[in-house]
Amino acid sequence: MVKNWWKIVSILLLVYTLIAGFLMSVPRLNIINESIRALYFHVPMWFGMIVMFSVSTIYAIKYLRNPTTKNDVLSVEFANTGLFFGLLGITTGMIWANYTWGSPWHGDPKQNGAAIALLVYLAYFVLRGSVENQEQRSRLSAVYNIFAFAAMIPLIFIIPRMTSSMHPGSGGNPGFNMYDLDSRMRMVFYPAVIGWILLGVWIATLRIRIRKAEEQILELEDYA
Amino acid sequence: MRKYLILIFLILSSLATYAQEKVEMADTMRSEGKIYVVVAILGLILFGLIGYLVVLDKKVSKLEKKLSEKK
């Protein structure tokens, strides 16, 4: 229980997000109105995805320096969880966009960039599925992982800022920019981000532990 | 004189539109307390999901224990 304290922190933060996110006051803005509360749930998905993909890339580099199964499994499972968060981020974004921008797919640079980044990561799993040899699969996918991460950063962080994106922080919709400074929302938003990241790590570690158990079972079968 | 009247009328009408610009939020829903229904439902879903994760975590721990005993 002692070493699982961060799981409890995650649960507490998520419960806090839910209660404070719906009950605390938010800035009154046109067009987005009450839907601004979606920020507490939609944006942490992306933060979660970026953290998961970063960890995945770190283990991909570690694998290339020291090719162990552990590094490979960690890299894959964090990428898996990251993709899960990304898919949730893009679908929640589409629902939100439908009501504030007028259509689910607006061709917004950040939206397109995020979609391309997700496709790049989907190709990572296609690559893994298509190589039979385990060692080759791990090495190739580790190299690809690093490239995927290097492609994601400009797609999500740089290109949308160079063009006019409707996402806040990239020019465009002035109504959205107001909450950038709102301290009431930060009180909920940052705990939400930490809570969701910890939940993502929890899910990833569960997947890693299951993979490890599977491997051990295979080893035992080999002995028998 | 007429000029000033028009001016005052225009200022007043602009004030009227300003008052209309009050952003519409779900105030009625909040005052009726229905927002707690939403929080309760989402809270239940969140607890359900987290409970599911906890059970899964325990199952994996058990499996790990079994495996370490077999070794």
PDB file of C-alpha atoms in Angstrom:
ATOM      1  CA  MET A   1       0.000   0.000   0.000  1.00  0.00           C
ATOM      2  CA  VAL A   2       2.864   2.369   0.810  1.00  0.00           C
ATOM      3  CA  LYS A   3       4.410   2.197  -2.625  1.00  0.00           C
ATOM      4  CA  ASN A   4       0.979   2.629  -4.220  1.00  0.00           C
ATOM      5  CA  TRP A   5       0.449   6.085  -2.728  1.00  0.00           C
ATOM      6  CA  TRP A   6       0.492   7.716  -6.153  1.00  0.00           C
ATOM      7  CA  LYS A   7      -2.512   5.650  -7.238  1.00  0.00           C
ATOM      8  CA  ILE A   8      -4.454   7.053  -4.313  1.00  0.00           C
ATOM      9  CA  VAL A   9      -3.266  10.563  -5.221  1.00  0.00           C
ATOM     10  CA  SER A  10      -4.536   9.966  -8.750  1.00  0.00           C
ATOM     11  CA  ILE A  11      -7.966   8.871  -7.519  1.00  0.00           C
ATOM     12  CA  LEU A  12      -8.246  11.829  -5.138  1.00  0.00           C
ATOM     13  CA  LEU A  13      -7.227  14.310  -7.835  1.00  0.00           C
ATOM     14  CA  LEU A  14      -9.712  12.876 -10.330  1.00  0.00           C
ATOM     15  CA  VAL A  15     -12.555  12.993  -7.812  1.00  0.00           C
ATOM     16  CA  TYR A  16     -11.579  16.575  -7.015  1.00  0.00           C
ATOM     17  CA  THR A  17     -11.529  17.407 -10.735  1.00  0.00           C
ATOM     18  CA  LEU A  18     -15.011  16.048 -11.179  1.00  0.00           C
ATOM     19  CA  ILE A  19     -16.528  17.870  -8.224  1.00  0.00           C
ATOM     20  CA  ALA A  20     -14.684  21.166  -8.586  1.00  0.00           C
ATOM     21  CA  GLY A  21     -14.867  21.022 -12.370  1.00  0.00           C
ATOM     22  CA  PHE A  22     -18.640  21.030 -12.388  1.00  0.00           C
ATOM     23  CA  LEU A  23     -19.433  23.014  -9.270  1.00  0.00           C
ATOM     24  CA  MET A  24     -16.860  25.804  -9.176  1.00  0.00           C
ATOM     25  CA  SER A  25     -17.503  28.986 -11.095  1.00  0.00           C
ATOM     26  CA  VAL A  26     -15.946  29.568 -14.500  1.00  0.00           C
ATOM     27  CA  PRO A  27     -15.575  32.699 -16.617  1.00  0.00           C
ATOM     28  CA  ARG A  28     -18.711  33.605 -18.523  1.00  0.00           C
ATOM     29  CA  LEU A  29     -17.713  33.637 -22.172  1.00  0.00           C
ATOM     30  CA  ASN A  30     -19.736  33.839 -25.336  1.00  0.00           C
ATOM     31  CA  ILE A  31     -20.033  30.877 -27.707  1.00  0.00           C
ATOM     32  CA  ILE A  32     -18.359  28.391 -25.359  1.00  0.00           C
ATOM     33  CA  ASN A  33     -20.610  29.251 -22.396  1.00  0.00           C
ATOM     34  CA  GLU A  34     -20.771  26.357 -19.947  1.00  0.00           C
ATOM     35  CA  SER A  35     -18.865  24.054 -22.308  1.00  0.00           C
ATOM     36  CA  ILE A  36     -15.615  25.649 -21.106  1.00  0.00           C
ATOM     37  CA  ARG A  37     -15.683  22.958 -18.424  1.00  0.00           C
ATOM     38  CA  ALA A  38     -14.748  20.465 -21.112  1.00  0.00           C
ATOM     39  CA  LEU A  39     -11.254  21.946 -20.805  1.00  0.00           C
ATOM     40  CA  TYR A  40     -10.815  20.083 -17.511  1.00  0.00           C
ATOM     41  CA  PHE A  41     -11.265  16.796 -19.322  1.00  0.00           C
ATOM     42  CA  HIS A  42     -10.257  17.319 -22.947  1.00  0.00           C
ATOM     43  CA  VAL A  43      -6.864  19.004 -22.441  1.00  0.00           C
ATOM     44  CA  PRO A  44      -5.550  16.595 -19.759  1.00  0.00           C
ATOM     45  CA  MET A  45      -5.991  13.808 -22.333  1.00  0.00           C
ATOM     46  CA  TRP A  46      -3.359  15.506 -24.505  1.00  0.00           C
ATOM     47  CA  PHE A  47      -1.080  16.166 -21.562  1.00  0.00           C
ATOM     48  CA  GLY A  48      -1.424  12.502 -20.677  1.00  0.00           C
ATOM     49  CA  MET A  49      -0.663  11.440 -24.228  1.00  0.00           C
ATOM     50  CA  ILE A  50       2.452  13.590 -24.439  1.00  0.00           C
ATOM     51  CA  VAL A  51       3.802  12.267 -21.135  1.00  0.00           C
ATOM     52  CA  MET A  52       3.112   8.653 -22.154  1.00  0.00           C
ATOM     53  CA  PHE A  53       4.772   9.113 -25.535  1.00  0.00           C
ATOM     54  CA  SER A  54       7.760  10.834 -23.906  1.00  0.00           C
ATOM     55  CA  VAL A  55       8.273   7.926 -21.522  1.00  0.00           C
ATOM     56  CA  SER A  56       7.870   5.553 -24.454  1.00  0.00           C
ATOM     57  CA  THR A  57      10.578   7.369 -26.409  1.00  0.00           C
ATOM     58  CA  ILE A  58      12.924   7.403 -23.416  1.00  0.00           C
ATOM     59  CA  TYR A  59      12.625   3.616 -23.176  1.00  0.00           C
ATOM     60  CA  ALA A  60      13.055   3.300 -26.944  1.00  0.00           C
ATOM     61  CA  ILE A  61      16.393   5.126 -26.621  1.00  0.00           C
ATOM     62  CA  LYS A  62      17.246   3.003 -23.604  1.00  0.00           C
ATOM     63  CA  TYR A  63      16.457  -0.107 -25.646  1.00  0.00           C
ATOM     64  CA  LEU A  64      18.837   0.943 -28.408  1.00  0.00           C
ATOM     65  CA  ARG A  65      21.591   1.490 -25.850  1.00  0.00           C
ATOM     66  CA  ASN A  66      20.801  -1.629 -23.871  1.00  0.00           C
ATOM     67  CA  PRO A  67      18.543  -4.107 -25.720  1.00  0.00           C
ATOM     68  CA  THR A  68      16.597  -5.801 -22.952  1.00  0.00           C
ATOM     69  CA  THR A  69      13.025  -7.101 -23.124  1.00  0.00           C
ATOM     70  CA  LYS A  70      12.125  -4.861 -20.209  1.00  0.00           C
ATOM     71  CA  ASN A  71      13.003  -1.680 -22.089  1.00  0.00           C
ATOM     72  CA  ASP A  72      11.080  -2.889 -25.120  1.00  0.00           C
ATOM     73  CA  VAL A  73       7.958  -3.792 -23.151  1.00  0.00           C
ATOM     74  CA  LEU A  74       7.977  -0.474 -21.285  1.00  0.00           C
ATOM     75  CA  SER A  75       8.339   1.423 -24.542  1.00  0.00           C
ATOM     76  CA  VAL A  76       5.448  -0.394 -26.212  1.00  0.00           C
ATOM     77  CA  GLU A  77       3.019  -0.271 -23.340  1.00  0.00           C
ATOM     78  CA  PHE A  78       3.555   3.427 -22.688  1.00  0.00           C
ATOM     79  CA  ALA A  79       3.014   4.087 -26.392  1.00  0.00           C
ATOM     80  CA  ASN A  80      -0.160   2.014 -26.154  1.00  0.00           C
ATOM     81  CA  THR A  81      -1.514   4.037 -23.256  1.00  0.00           C
ATOM     82  CA  GLY A  82      -0.468   7.251 -24.986  1.00  0.00           C
ATOM     83  CA  LEU A  83      -2.420   6.293 -28.089  1.00  0.00           C
ATOM     84  CA  PHE A  84      -5.437   5.560 -25.929  1.00  0.00           C
ATOM     85  CA  PHE A  85      -5.248   9.023 -24.402  1.00  0.00           C
ATOM     86  CA  GLY A  86      -4.754  10.581 -27.826  1.00  0.00           C
ATOM     87  CA  LEU A  87      -7.845   8.882 -29.249  1.00  0.00           C
ATOM     88  CA  LEU A  88      -9.877  10.105 -26.283  1.00  0.00           C
ATOM     89  CA  GLY A  89      -8.422  13.588 -26.795  1.00  0.00           C
ATOM     90  CA  ILE A  90      -9.323  13.743 -30.452  1.00  0.00           C
ATOM     91  CA  THR A  91     -12.858  12.387 -30.018  1.00  0.00           C
ATOM     92  CA  THR A  92     -13.636  14.662 -27.061  1.00  0.00           C
ATOM     93  CA  GLY A  93     -12.231  17.523 -29.128  1.00  0.00           C
ATOM     94  CA  MET A  94     -14.559  16.655 -31.982  1.00  0.00           C
ATOM     95  CA  ILE A  95     -17.605  16.719 -29.717  1.00  0.00           C
ATOM     96  CA  TRP A  96     -16.534  20.062 -28.301  1.00  0.00           C
ATOM     97  CA  ALA A  97     -15.729  21.503 -31.740  1.00  0.00           C
ATOM     98  CA  ASN A  98     -19.144  20.482 -33.013  1.00  0.00           C
ATOM     99  CA  TYR A  99     -20.824  22.839 -30.566  1.00  0.00           C
ATOM    100  CA  THR A 100     -18.351  25.715 -30.461  1.00  0.00           C
ATOM    101  CA  TRP A 101     -16.791  25.793 -33.918  1.00  0.00           C
ATOM    102  CA  GLY A 102     -19.792  24.496 -35.820  1.00  0.00           C
ATOM    103  CA  SER A 103     -18.530  21.170 -37.079  1.00  0.00           C
ATOM    104  CA  PRO A 104     -16.652  18.219 -35.581  1.00  0.00           C
ATOM    105  CA  TRP A 105     -13.780  18.469 -38.038  1.00  0.00           C
ATOM    106  CA  HIS A 106     -12.794  22.013 -38.665  1.00  0.00           C
ATOM    107  CA  GLY A 107      -9.468  21.550 -40.400  1.00  0.00           C
ATOM    108  CA  ASP A 108      -7.883  23.469 -37.569  1.00  0.00           C
ATOM    109  CA  PRO A 109      -4.065  23.149 -37.782  1.00  0.00           C
ATOM    110  CA  LYS A 110      -3.822  21.699 -34.298  1.00  0.00           C
ATOM    111  CA  GLN A 111      -6.626  19.252 -34.985  1.00  0.00           C
ATOM    112  CA  ASN A 112      -5.016  18.106 -38.231  1.00  0.00           C
ATOM    113  CA  GLY A 113      -1.592  17.934 -36.586  1.00  0.00           C
ATOM    114  CA  ALA A 114      -2.896  15.828 -33.739  1.00  0.00           C
ATOM    115  CA  ALA A 115      -4.622  13.493 -36.190  1.00  0.00           C
ATOM    116  CA  ILE A 116      -1.422  13.054 -38.208  1.00  0.00           C
ATOM    117  CA  ALA A 117       0.571  12.435 -35.029  1.00  0.00           C
ATOM    118  CA  LEU A 118      -1.891   9.746 -33.999  1.00  0.00           C
ATOM    119  CA  LEU A 119      -1.638   8.123 -37.432  1.00  0.00           C
ATOM    120  CA  VAL A 120       2.162   8.167 -37.134  1.00  0.00           C
ATOM    121  CA  TYR A 121       1.853   6.341 -33.824  1.00  0.00           C
ATOM    122  CA  LEU A 122      -0.698   3.913 -35.238  1.00  0.00           C
ATOM    123  CA  ALA A 123       1.876   3.039 -37.887  1.00  0.00           C
ATOM    124  CA  TYR A 124       4.234   2.186 -35.017  1.00  0.00           C
ATOM    125  CA  PHE A 125       1.913  -0.636 -34.016  1.00  0.00           C
ATOM    126  CA  VAL A 126       1.493  -1.707 -37.620  1.00  0.00           C
ATOM    127  CA  LEU A 127       5.276  -1.911 -37.873  1.00  0.00           C
ATOM    128  CA  ARG A 128       5.485  -3.991 -34.719  1.00  0.00           C
ATOM    129  CA  GLY A 129       2.813  -6.317 -35.975  1.00  0.00           C
ATOM    130  CA  SER A 130       4.493  -6.873 -39.301  1.00  0.00           C
ATOM    131  CA  VAL A 131       7.965  -8.004 -38.188  1.00  0.00           C
ATOM    132  CA  GLU A 132       8.215 -11.651 -37.126  1.00  0.00           C
ATOM    133  CA  ASN A 133      11.673 -11.698 -35.594  1.00  0.00           C
ATOM    134  CA  GLN A 134      11.408 -10.423 -32.035  1.00  0.00           C
ATOM    135  CA  GLU A 135      14.797  -8.761 -31.839  1.00  0.00           C
ATOM    136  CA  GLN A 136      14.376  -7.074 -35.189  1.00  0.00           C
ATOM    137  CA  ARG A 137      10.891  -5.947 -34.257  1.00  0.00           C
ATOM    138  CA  SER A 138      12.091  -4.368 -31.040  1.00  0.00           C
ATOM    139  CA  ARG A 139      15.019  -2.601 -32.663  1.00  0.00           C
ATOM    140  CA  LEU A 140      13.102  -1.322 -35.701  1.00  0.00           C
ATOM    141  CA  SER A 141      10.195  -0.115 -33.632  1.00  0.00           C
ATOM    142  CA  ALA A 142      12.519   1.611 -31.152  1.00  0.00           C
ATOM    143  CA  VAL A 143      14.083   3.569 -33.993  1.00  0.00           C
ATOM    144  CA  TYR A 144      10.669   4.358 -35.457  1.00  0.00           C
ATOM    145  CA  ASN A 145       9.424   5.440 -32.030  1.00  0.00           C
ATOM    146  CA  ILE A 146      12.083   8.131 -31.815  1.00  0.00           C
ATOM    147  CA  PHE A 147      11.159   9.429 -35.256  1.00  0.00           C
ATOM    148  CA  ALA A 148       7.468   9.374 -34.368  1.00  0.00           C
ATOM    149  CA  PHE A 149       8.134  11.464 -31.298  1.00  0.00           C
ATOM    150  CA  ALA A 150      10.258  13.873 -33.292  1.00  0.00           C
ATOM    151  CA  ALA A 151       7.386  14.221 -35.783  1.00  0.00           C
ATOM    152  CA  MET A 152       4.758  14.738 -33.084  1.00  0.00           C
ATOM    153  CA  ILE A 153       6.447  17.757 -31.472  1.00  0.00           C
ATOM    154  CA  PRO A 154       6.277  20.067 -34.515  1.00  0.00           C
ATOM    155  CA  LEU A 155       2.851  18.734 -35.515  1.00  0.00           C
ATOM    156  CA  ILE A 156       1.280  19.592 -32.191  1.00  0.00           C
ATOM    157  CA  PHE A 157       3.395  22.385 -30.748  1.00  0.00           C
ATOM    158  CA  ILE A 158       5.035  24.295 -33.577  1.00  0.00           C
ATOM    159  CA  ILE A 159       2.943  24.280 -36.750  1.00  0.00           C
ATOM    160  CA  PRO A 160      -0.334  25.311 -35.028  1.00  0.00           C
ATOM    161  CA  ARG A 161       1.455  28.304 -33.492  1.00  0.00           C
ATOM    162  CA  MET A 162       2.837  29.464 -36.820  1.00  0.00           C
ATOM    163  CA  THR A 163      -0.547  29.504 -38.519  1.00  0.00           C
ATOM    164  CA  SER A 164      -3.817  30.773 -37.135  1.00  0.00           C
ATOM    165  CA  SER A 165      -5.300  27.981 -35.105  1.00  0.00           C
ATOM    166  CA  MET A 166      -8.627  28.240 -33.336  1.00  0.00           C
ATOM    167  CA  HIS A 167      -7.109  26.559 -30.323  1.00  0.00           C
ATOM    168  CA  PRO A 168      -6.224  28.958 -27.524  1.00  0.00           C
ATOM    169  CA  GLY A 169      -2.649  30.099 -27.294  1.00  0.00           C
ATOM    170  CA  SER A 170      -2.329  30.209 -31.076  1.00  0.00           C
ATOM    171  CA  GLY A 171      -4.207  33.386 -31.909  1.00  0.00           C
ATOM    172  CA  GLY A 172      -7.636  33.141 -33.475  1.00  0.00           C
ATOM    173  CA  ASN A 173     -10.620  33.003 -31.184  1.00  0.00           C
ATOM    174  CA  PRO A 174     -10.334  35.844 -28.662  1.00  0.00           C
ATOM    175  CA  GLY A 175     -13.090  34.393 -26.487  1.00  0.00           C
ATOM    176  CA  PHE A 176     -10.900  31.419 -25.768  1.00  0.00           C
ATOM    177  CA  ASN A 177      -7.827  33.397 -24.799  1.00  0.00           C
ATOM    178  CA  MET A 178      -9.439  34.791 -21.692  1.00  0.00           C
ATOM    179  CA  TYR A 179      -9.194  31.621 -19.678  1.00  0.00           C
ATOM    180  CA  ASP A 180      -5.458  31.467 -20.274  1.00  0.00           C
ATOM    181  CA  LEU A 181      -5.175  33.849 -17.360  1.00  0.00           C
ATOM    182  CA  ASP A 182      -8.020  32.672 -15.206  1.00  0.00           C
ATOM    183  CA  SER A 183      -6.700  31.514 -11.855  1.00  0.00           C
ATOM    184  CA  ARG A 184      -9.995  29.862 -10.876  1.00  0.00           C
ATOM    185  CA  MET A 185      -9.649  27.450 -13.750  1.00  0.00           C
ATOM    186  CA  ARG A 186      -6.018  26.725 -13.049  1.00  0.00           C
ATOM    187  CA  MET A 187      -7.010  25.495  -9.592  1.00  0.00           C
ATOM    188  CA  VAL A 188      -8.919  22.679 -11.254  1.00  0.00           C
ATOM    189  CA  PHE A 189      -6.960  22.284 -14.460  1.00  0.00           C
ATOM    190  CA  TYR A 190      -3.494  21.490 -13.045  1.00  0.00           C
ATOM    191  CA  PRO A 191      -4.730  18.904 -10.529  1.00  0.00           C
ATOM    192  CA  ALA A 192      -6.735  17.358 -13.375  1.00  0.00           C
ATOM    193  CA  VAL A 193      -3.617  17.081 -15.534  1.00  0.00           C
ATOM    194  CA  ILE A 194      -1.629  15.413 -12.745  1.00  0.00           C
ATOM    195  CA  GLY A 195      -4.506  13.092 -11.888  1.00  0.00           C
ATOM    196  CA  TRP A 196      -4.954  11.890 -15.456  1.00  0.00           C
ATOM    197  CA  ILE A 197      -1.213  11.447 -16.006  1.00  0.00           C
ATOM    198  CA  LEU A 198      -0.972   9.308 -12.878  1.00  0.00           C
ATOM    199  CA  LEU A 199      -3.965   7.272 -14.029  1.00  0.00           C
ATOM    200  CA  GLY A 200      -2.221   6.753 -17.371  1.00  0.00           C
ATOM    201  CA  VAL A 201       0.929   5.568 -15.638  1.00  0.00           C
ATOM    202  CA  TRP A 202      -1.203   3.212 -13.566  1.00  0.00           C
ATOM    203  CA  ILE A 203      -2.824   1.694 -16.667  1.00  0.00           C
ATOM    204  CA  ALA A 204       0.566   1.406 -18.386  1.00  0.00           C
ATOM    205  CA  THR A 205       2.183  -0.322 -15.394  1.00  0.00           C
ATOM    206  CA  LEU A 206      -0.712  -2.789 -15.238  1.00  0.00           C
ATOM    207  CA  ARG A 207      -0.182  -3.650 -18.893  1.00  0.00           C
ATOM    208  CA  ILE A 208       3.568  -3.996 -18.309  1.00  0.00           C
ATOM    209  CA  ARG A 209       3.040  -6.291 -15.335  1.00  0.00           C
ATOM    210  CA  ILE A 210       0.660  -8.484 -17.334  1.00  0.00           C
ATOM    211  CA  ARG A 211       3.208  -8.722 -20.151  1.00  0.00           C
ATOM    212  CA  LYS A 212       5.909  -9.663 -17.654  1.00  0.00           C
ATOM    213  CA  ALA A 213       3.694 -12.367 -16.120  1.00  0.00           C
ATOM    214  CA  GLU A 214       2.969 -13.724 -19.596  1.00  0.00           C
ATOM    215  CA  GLU A 215       6.679 -13.959 -20.299  1.00  0.00           C
ATOM    216  CA  GLN A 216       7.324 -15.753 -17.039  1.00  0.00           C
ATOM    217  CA  ILE A 217       4.577 -18.245 -17.851  1.00  0.00           C
ATOM    218  CA  LEU A 218       6.210 -18.877 -21.224  1.00  0.00           C
ATOM    219  CA  GLU A 219       9.555 -19.450 -19.513  1.00  0.00           C
ATOM    220  CA  LEU A 220       7.981 -21.917 -17.084  1.00  0.00           C
ATOM    221  CA  GLU A 221       6.402 -23.768 -19.978  1.00  0.00           C
ATOM    222  CA  ASP A 222       9.772 -24.019 -21.657  1.00  0.00           C
ATOM    223  CA  TYR A 223      11.211 -25.698 -18.578  1.00  0.00           C
ATOM    224  CA  ALA A 224       8.389 -28.184 -18.304  1.00  0.00           C
TER     225      ALA A 224
ATOM    226  CA  MET B   1     -32.286  69.796 -29.710  1.00  0.00           C
ATOM    227  CA  ARG B   2     -33.360  66.977 -31.953  1.00  0.00           C
ATOM    228  CA  LYS B   3     -29.718  66.078 -32.465  1.00  0.00           C
ATOM    229  CA  TYR B   4     -29.216  65.593 -28.747  1.00  0.00           C
ATOM    230  CA  LEU B   5     -32.363  63.557 -28.433  1.00  0.00           C
ATOM    231  CA  ILE B   6     -31.126  61.223 -31.133  1.00  0.00           C
ATOM    232  CA  LEU B   7     -27.757  61.025 -29.445  1.00  0.00           C
ATOM    233  CA  ILE B   8     -29.329  60.128 -26.082  1.00  0.00           C
ATOM    234  CA  PHE B   9     -31.561  57.587 -27.783  1.00  0.00           C
ATOM    235  CA  LEU B  10     -28.566  55.980 -29.459  1.00  0.00           C
ATOM    236  CA  ILE B  11     -26.598  55.834 -26.218  1.00  0.00           C
ATOM    237  CA  LEU B  12     -29.566  54.272 -24.442  1.00  0.00           C
ATOM    238  CA  SER B  13     -30.096  51.739 -27.184  1.00  0.00           C
ATOM    239  CA  SER B  14     -26.438  50.799 -27.074  1.00  0.00           C
ATOM    240  CA  LEU B  15     -26.747  50.280 -23.322  1.00  0.00           C
ATOM    241  CA  ALA B  16     -29.755  48.076 -23.917  1.00  0.00           C
ATOM    242  CA  THR B  17     -27.806  45.850 -26.308  1.00  0.00           C
ATOM    243  CA  TYR B  18     -24.946  45.833 -23.835  1.00  0.00           C
ATOM    244  CA  ALA B  19     -27.262  44.448 -21.175  1.00  0.00           C
ATOM    245  CA  GLN B  20     -28.429  41.765 -23.602  1.00  0.00           C
ATOM    246  CA  GLU B  21     -24.868  40.606 -24.058  1.00  0.00           C
ATOM    247  CA  LYS B  22     -24.936  38.917 -20.674  1.00  0.00           C
ATOM    248  CA  VAL B  23     -23.562  35.473 -21.411  1.00  0.00           C
ATOM    249  CA  GLU B  24     -26.022  32.678 -21.056  1.00  0.00           C
ATOM    250  CA  MET B  25     -24.898  29.956 -18.671  1.00  0.00           C
ATOM    251  CA  ALA B  26     -26.686  27.021 -17.096  1.00  0.00           C
ATOM    252  CA  ASP B  27     -27.782  29.127 -14.137  1.00  0.00           C
ATOM    253  CA  THR B  28     -31.293  27.715 -13.981  1.00  0.00           C
ATOM    254  CA  MET B  29     -29.988  24.177 -13.958  1.00  0.00           C
ATOM    255  CA  ARG B  30     -27.625  25.093 -11.135  1.00  0.00           C
ATOM    256  CA  SER B  31     -30.267  26.846  -9.060  1.00  0.00           C
ATOM    257  CA  GLU B  32     -32.513  23.795  -9.402  1.00  0.00           C
ATOM    258  CA  GLY B  33     -29.681  21.635  -8.084  1.00  0.00           C
ATOM    259  CA  LYS B  34     -29.737  19.377 -11.146  1.00  0.00           C
ATOM    260  CA  ILE B  35     -26.003  19.863 -11.581  1.00  0.00           C
ATOM    261  CA  TYR B  36     -25.575  17.492  -8.631  1.00  0.00           C
ATOM    262  CA  VAL B  37     -27.312  14.815 -10.669  1.00  0.00           C
ATOM    263  CA  VAL B  38     -24.657  15.194 -13.361  1.00  0.00           C
ATOM    264  CA  VAL B  39     -21.868  15.096 -10.784  1.00  0.00           C
ATOM    265  CA  ALA B  40     -23.379  12.041  -9.126  1.00  0.00           C
ATOM    266  CA  ILE B  41     -23.666  10.126 -12.409  1.00  0.00           C
ATOM    267  CA  LEU B  42     -20.164  10.968 -13.565  1.00  0.00           C
ATOM    268  CA  GLY B  43     -18.844  10.264 -10.077  1.00  0.00           C
ATOM    269  CA  LEU B  44     -20.385   6.807 -10.195  1.00  0.00           C
ATOM    270  CA  ILE B  45     -18.815   6.132 -13.584  1.00  0.00           C
ATOM    271  CA  LEU B  46     -15.436   7.350 -12.344  1.00  0.00           C
ATOM    272  CA  PHE B  47     -15.682   5.204  -9.220  1.00  0.00           C
ATOM    273  CA  GLY B  48     -16.726   2.237 -11.312  1.00  0.00           C
ATOM    274  CA  LEU B  49     -13.754   2.635 -13.631  1.00  0.00           C
ATOM    275  CA  ILE B  50     -11.295   3.159 -10.782  1.00  0.00           C
ATOM    276  CA  GLY B  51     -12.771   0.213  -8.881  1.00  0.00           C
ATOM    277  CA  TYR B  52     -12.281  -1.884 -11.993  1.00  0.00           C
ATOM    278  CA  LEU B  53      -8.638  -0.785 -12.187  1.00  0.00           C
ATOM    279  CA  VAL B  54      -8.113  -1.617  -8.490  1.00  0.00           C
ATOM    280  CA  VAL B  55      -9.564  -5.112  -8.956  1.00  0.00           C
ATOM    281  CA  LEU B  56      -7.384  -5.624 -12.029  1.00  0.00           C
ATOM    282  CA  ASP B  57      -4.351  -4.419 -10.066  1.00  0.00           C
ATOM    283  CA  LYS B  58      -5.066  -6.934  -7.298  1.00  0.00           C
ATOM    284  CA  LYS B  59      -5.518  -9.748  -9.807  1.00  0.00           C
ATOM    285  CA  VAL B  60      -2.178  -8.994 -11.425  1.00  0.00           C
ATOM    286  CA  SER B  61      -0.519  -8.852  -7.990  1.00  0.00           C
ATOM    287  CA  LYS B  62      -1.935 -12.273  -7.182  1.00  0.00           C
ATOM    288  CA  LEU B  63      -0.707 -13.646 -10.489  1.00  0.00           C
ATOM    289  CA  GLU B  64       2.756 -12.209  -9.844  1.00  0.00           C
ATOM    290  CA  LYS B  65       2.816 -13.804  -6.406  1.00  0.00           C
ATOM    291  CA  LYS B  66       1.835 -17.173  -7.820  1.00  0.00           C
ATOM    292  CA  LEU B  67       4.532 -16.933 -10.464  1.00  0.00           C
ATOM    293  CA  SER B  68       7.246 -16.000  -7.978  1.00  0.00           C
ATOM    294  CA  GLU B  69       6.289 -18.992  -5.841  1.00  0.00           C
ATOM    295  CA  LYS B  70       6.602 -21.344  -8.801  1.00  0.00           C
ATOM    296  CA  LYS B  71      10.083 -20.200  -9.665  1.00  0.00           C
TER     297      LYS B  71
END
